[in-house]
Amino acid sequence: MKATIKGRYGADKSSASATLALNAGDVKLRASMSDATVANGPSLNGLALSLEKPGSLIVDYDVPRRDVRFQFMNTIKVSDKPLNLTYIHWRGDNRTILDGTLVVDSANKVSANYVLGSGNCKLKYTYVHGGVRTFEQCYDFSKNSWDFAVSQRVYADDVFKASYQTSNKLLGLEWCRDSKSTGTFKISASLNLAEEVKMPKIIAESMWNFEM
């Protein structure tokens, strides 16, 4: 059994969530809740239940909304290259997403994401240089715009990332650390260059895992 506690801190709003996961043979059972579940006394707000078969199936149930999300995963070979396919469907919103990633080699992969019936399609190319530096470029067909990102791994635990979205002129900077000894945290800052008053938005997130 594994418990995870996550906190998110921002200038305008802070939140917290907790997840309890249990291995049951080939599947994992999870229960998660947010601070809304206990803020005004015990309630169903923010409560979700999940069943996962790693690499194959995830079923999420949103308790207060009584909504179900299905996710199916599979991998096939295309010219001896692995193609990872994902099908996601929200029953309540009647929304379906198709996602595919072709792993060309250890340094190159191409992925596509399409929302059925919306015309929203994204195509992304990822290149990893030397195993420590990652370049990403994504084209959004619905917005006719590009997104760019570059990240650099420092030592073993730290990753620095810079991104830019051309559609809304949003510049982002991020520092993430994933350490077994000190836990996981992320500090991100975003700046909208299109705004007259340019004020960065800073968010800090931290996560702790506990084996039970």
Coordinates of C-alpha atoms in Angstrom, one line a residue:
M1 CA 0.0 0.0 0.0
K2 CA 1.3 3.4 -0.9
A3 CA 0.1 6.9 0.2
T4 CA 0.8 10.1 -1.7
I5 CA 0.2 13.6 -0.4
K6 CA 0.5 16.6 -2.8
G7 CA 0.4 20.3 -2.1
R8 CA 0.0 23.1 -4.6
Y9 CA 0.8 26.7 -3.6
G10 CA 0.1 29.8 -5.6
A11 CA -0.4 33.5 -4.9
D12 CA -4.1 33.4 -5.6
K13 CA -4.9 29.9 -4.5
S14 CA -3.5 26.9 -2.7
S15 CA -4.7 23.3 -2.6
A16 CA -3.9 19.8 -1.4
S17 CA -4.7 16.3 -2.3
A18 CA -4.0 12.7 -1.1
T19 CA -4.0 9.3 -2.8
L20 CA -4.0 5.8 -1.4
A21 CA -3.0 3.0 -3.8
L22 CA -3.2 -0.7 -3.2
N23 CA -1.7 -3.5 -5.3
A24 CA -4.2 -6.3 -5.8
G25 CA -2.5 -8.9 -8.0
D26 CA -2.3 -7.6 -11.6
V27 CA -4.4 -4.5 -10.9
K28 CA -4.0 -1.4 -8.7
L29 CA -6.8 0.2 -6.7
R30 CA -6.6 3.9 -5.9
A31 CA -8.7 6.3 -3.9
S32 CA -8.0 10.0 -4.1
M33 CA -9.4 13.1 -2.4
S34 CA -8.8 16.9 -2.5
D35 CA -8.9 19.5 0.3
A36 CA -12.6 20.1 -0.7
T37 CA -13.4 16.6 0.6
V38 CA -12.6 17.7 4.2
A39 CA -12.7 21.5 4.1
N40 CA -16.3 21.8 5.4
G41 CA -16.6 18.4 7.1
P42 CA -16.5 15.0 5.3
S43 CA -18.1 15.1 1.9
L44 CA -17.9 13.5 -1.5
N45 CA -16.4 16.6 -3.2
G46 CA -13.1 15.8 -4.8
L47 CA -13.4 12.1 -4.2
A48 CA -12.4 9.7 -7.0
L49 CA -11.9 5.9 -7.3
S50 CA -9.7 4.2 -9.8
L51 CA -8.8 0.7 -11.1
E52 CA -5.7 0.3 -13.2
K53 CA -4.1 -2.6 -15.0
P54 CA -0.7 -1.2 -15.9
G55 CA -0.1 -0.8 -19.6
S56 CA -3.6 -1.9 -20.5
L57 CA -6.5 -0.2 -18.7
I58 CA -7.5 2.6 -16.4
V59 CA -11.1 3.2 -15.1
D60 CA -11.6 6.4 -13.1
Y61 CA -14.9 7.1 -11.3
D62 CA -15.7 10.7 -10.2
V63 CA -17.9 10.1 -7.1
P64 CA -19.7 13.5 -6.8
R65 CA -20.3 13.8 -10.6
R66 CA -21.0 10.1 -11.0
D67 CA -18.9 10.2 -14.1
V68 CA -16.6 7.5 -15.5
R69 CA -13.4 7.9 -17.5
F70 CA -12.1 5.0 -19.5
Q71 CA -8.5 4.7 -20.8
F72 CA -7.2 1.8 -22.9
M73 CA -3.5 1.4 -23.8
N74 CA -1.9 -0.9 -26.3
T75 CA 1.4 -1.2 -28.1
I76 CA 1.9 -2.4 -31.7
K77 CA 4.9 -2.7 -34.0
V78 CA 5.3 -0.5 -37.1
S79 CA 8.4 -1.4 -39.1
D80 CA 9.8 -2.9 -35.9
K81 CA 9.2 0.4 -34.1
P82 CA 6.9 0.5 -31.0
L83 CA 3.7 2.5 -31.5
N84 CA 2.0 3.3 -28.2
L85 CA -1.8 3.8 -28.6
T86 CA -4.1 5.4 -26.0
Y87 CA -7.9 5.7 -26.2
I88 CA -9.6 8.0 -23.5
H89 CA -13.3 8.5 -23.2
W90 CA -15.3 10.6 -20.7
R91 CA -18.9 9.2 -20.5
G92 CA -20.4 12.3 -19.0
D93 CA -18.9 14.8 -21.4
N94 CA -19.1 12.3 -24.3
R95 CA -15.6 13.3 -25.2
T96 CA -13.0 11.0 -26.7
I97 CA -9.3 11.5 -27.2
L98 CA -7.0 9.4 -29.4
D99 CA -3.3 9.5 -28.7
G100 CA -0.4 7.7 -30.4
T101 CA 3.4 7.8 -29.9
L102 CA 5.9 6.3 -32.3
V103 CA 9.3 5.6 -30.7
V104 CA 11.7 5.9 -33.7
D105 CA 14.7 5.2 -31.5
S106 CA 16.1 6.1 -28.0
A107 CA 16.5 9.7 -29.0
N108 CA 13.5 10.4 -31.4
K109 CA 9.8 10.0 -31.1
V110 CA 6.7 11.4 -32.8
S111 CA 3.3 11.7 -31.1
A112 CA -0.2 12.8 -32.2
N113 CA -3.2 13.8 -30.1
Y114 CA -6.7 14.1 -31.6
V115 CA -10.0 15.0 -29.9
L116 CA -12.8 13.3 -31.9
G117 CA -15.4 15.7 -33.4
S118 CA -13.6 18.9 -32.5
G119 CA -10.9 19.2 -35.1
N120 CA -8.4 19.7 -32.3
C121 CA -5.3 17.9 -33.4
K122 CA -1.7 18.2 -32.2
L123 CA 1.5 16.8 -33.6
K124 CA 4.7 16.7 -31.5
Y125 CA 8.3 15.8 -32.2
T126 CA 10.7 15.0 -29.3
Y127 CA 14.4 14.7 -29.5
V128 CA 16.7 13.7 -26.6
H129 CA 20.3 14.7 -26.9
G130 CA 22.8 12.8 -24.9
G131 CA 20.1 11.5 -22.6
V132 CA 20.1 14.8 -20.6
R133 CA 18.7 17.5 -23.0
T134 CA 15.2 17.3 -24.5
F135 CA 13.8 19.4 -27.4
E136 CA 10.1 19.4 -28.1
Q137 CA 8.1 21.2 -30.8
C138 CA 4.4 20.8 -31.2
Y139 CA 2.0 22.1 -33.9
D140 CA -1.6 22.7 -33.0
F141 CA -3.7 22.4 -36.1
S142 CA -6.8 24.0 -34.5
K143 CA -4.9 27.2 -33.5
N144 CA -2.4 27.0 -36.5
S145 CA 0.4 27.7 -34.0
W146 CA 3.6 26.2 -32.6
D147 CA 4.7 25.4 -29.1
F148 CA 8.4 24.9 -28.2
A149 CA 10.1 23.5 -25.1
V150 CA 13.6 22.6 -24.1
S151 CA 14.6 20.8 -20.8
Q152 CA 17.9 20.0 -19.3
R153 CA 18.6 17.3 -16.6
V154 CA 21.2 18.4 -14.0
Y155 CA 22.9 15.7 -12.0
A156 CA 20.3 12.9 -11.4
D157 CA 17.3 14.5 -9.8
D158 CA 16.9 18.0 -11.2
V159 CA 15.3 19.1 -14.5
F160 CA 15.1 22.7 -15.7
K161 CA 12.6 23.4 -18.5
A162 CA 11.7 26.5 -20.6
S163 CA 8.7 26.6 -22.9
Y164 CA 6.9 29.1 -25.2
Q165 CA 3.4 29.0 -26.6
T166 CA 3.1 31.1 -29.7
S167 CA -0.7 31.2 -29.8
N168 CA -1.0 33.1 -26.5
K169 CA 2.6 34.3 -26.2
L170 CA 3.0 32.5 -22.9
L171 CA 6.6 32.0 -21.7
G172 CA 7.2 29.3 -19.0
L173 CA 10.1 28.3 -16.8
E174 CA 10.1 25.2 -14.5
W175 CA 12.4 23.6 -12.0
C176 CA 11.5 20.0 -11.0
R177 CA 13.3 17.7 -8.5
D178 CA 12.4 14.0 -8.1
S179 CA 14.5 12.6 -5.2
K180 CA 13.9 9.5 -3.0
S181 CA 15.5 11.3 0.0
T182 CA 14.0 14.8 -0.3
G183 CA 10.7 14.0 -2.1
T184 CA 9.4 15.6 -5.3
F185 CA 8.8 19.3 -5.8
K186 CA 8.2 21.6 -8.8
I187 CA 8.5 25.4 -9.1
S188 CA 7.0 27.0 -12.2
A189 CA 6.7 30.5 -13.4
S190 CA 4.7 31.7 -16.4
L191 CA 4.6 35.1 -18.1
N192 CA 2.0 36.3 -20.7
L193 CA 3.9 38.5 -23.0
A194 CA 0.7 39.7 -24.6
E195 CA -0.5 41.4 -21.4
E196 CA 0.2 45.2 -20.9
V197 CA 1.1 44.6 -17.3
K198 CA 3.5 41.7 -17.4
M199 CA 3.4 40.0 -14.0
P200 CA 4.8 36.4 -13.7
K201 CA 2.6 33.7 -12.1
I202 CA 4.5 31.5 -9.8
I203 CA 3.3 28.1 -8.5
A204 CA 5.1 25.6 -6.2
E205 CA 4.1 22.0 -5.9
S206 CA 5.4 19.3 -3.5
M207 CA 4.7 15.6 -3.2
W208 CA 5.5 13.0 -0.5
N209 CA 5.2 9.3 -0.9
F210 CA 4.8 6.8 2.0
E211 CA 5.0 3.1 1.9
M212 CA 2.6 1.4 4.2

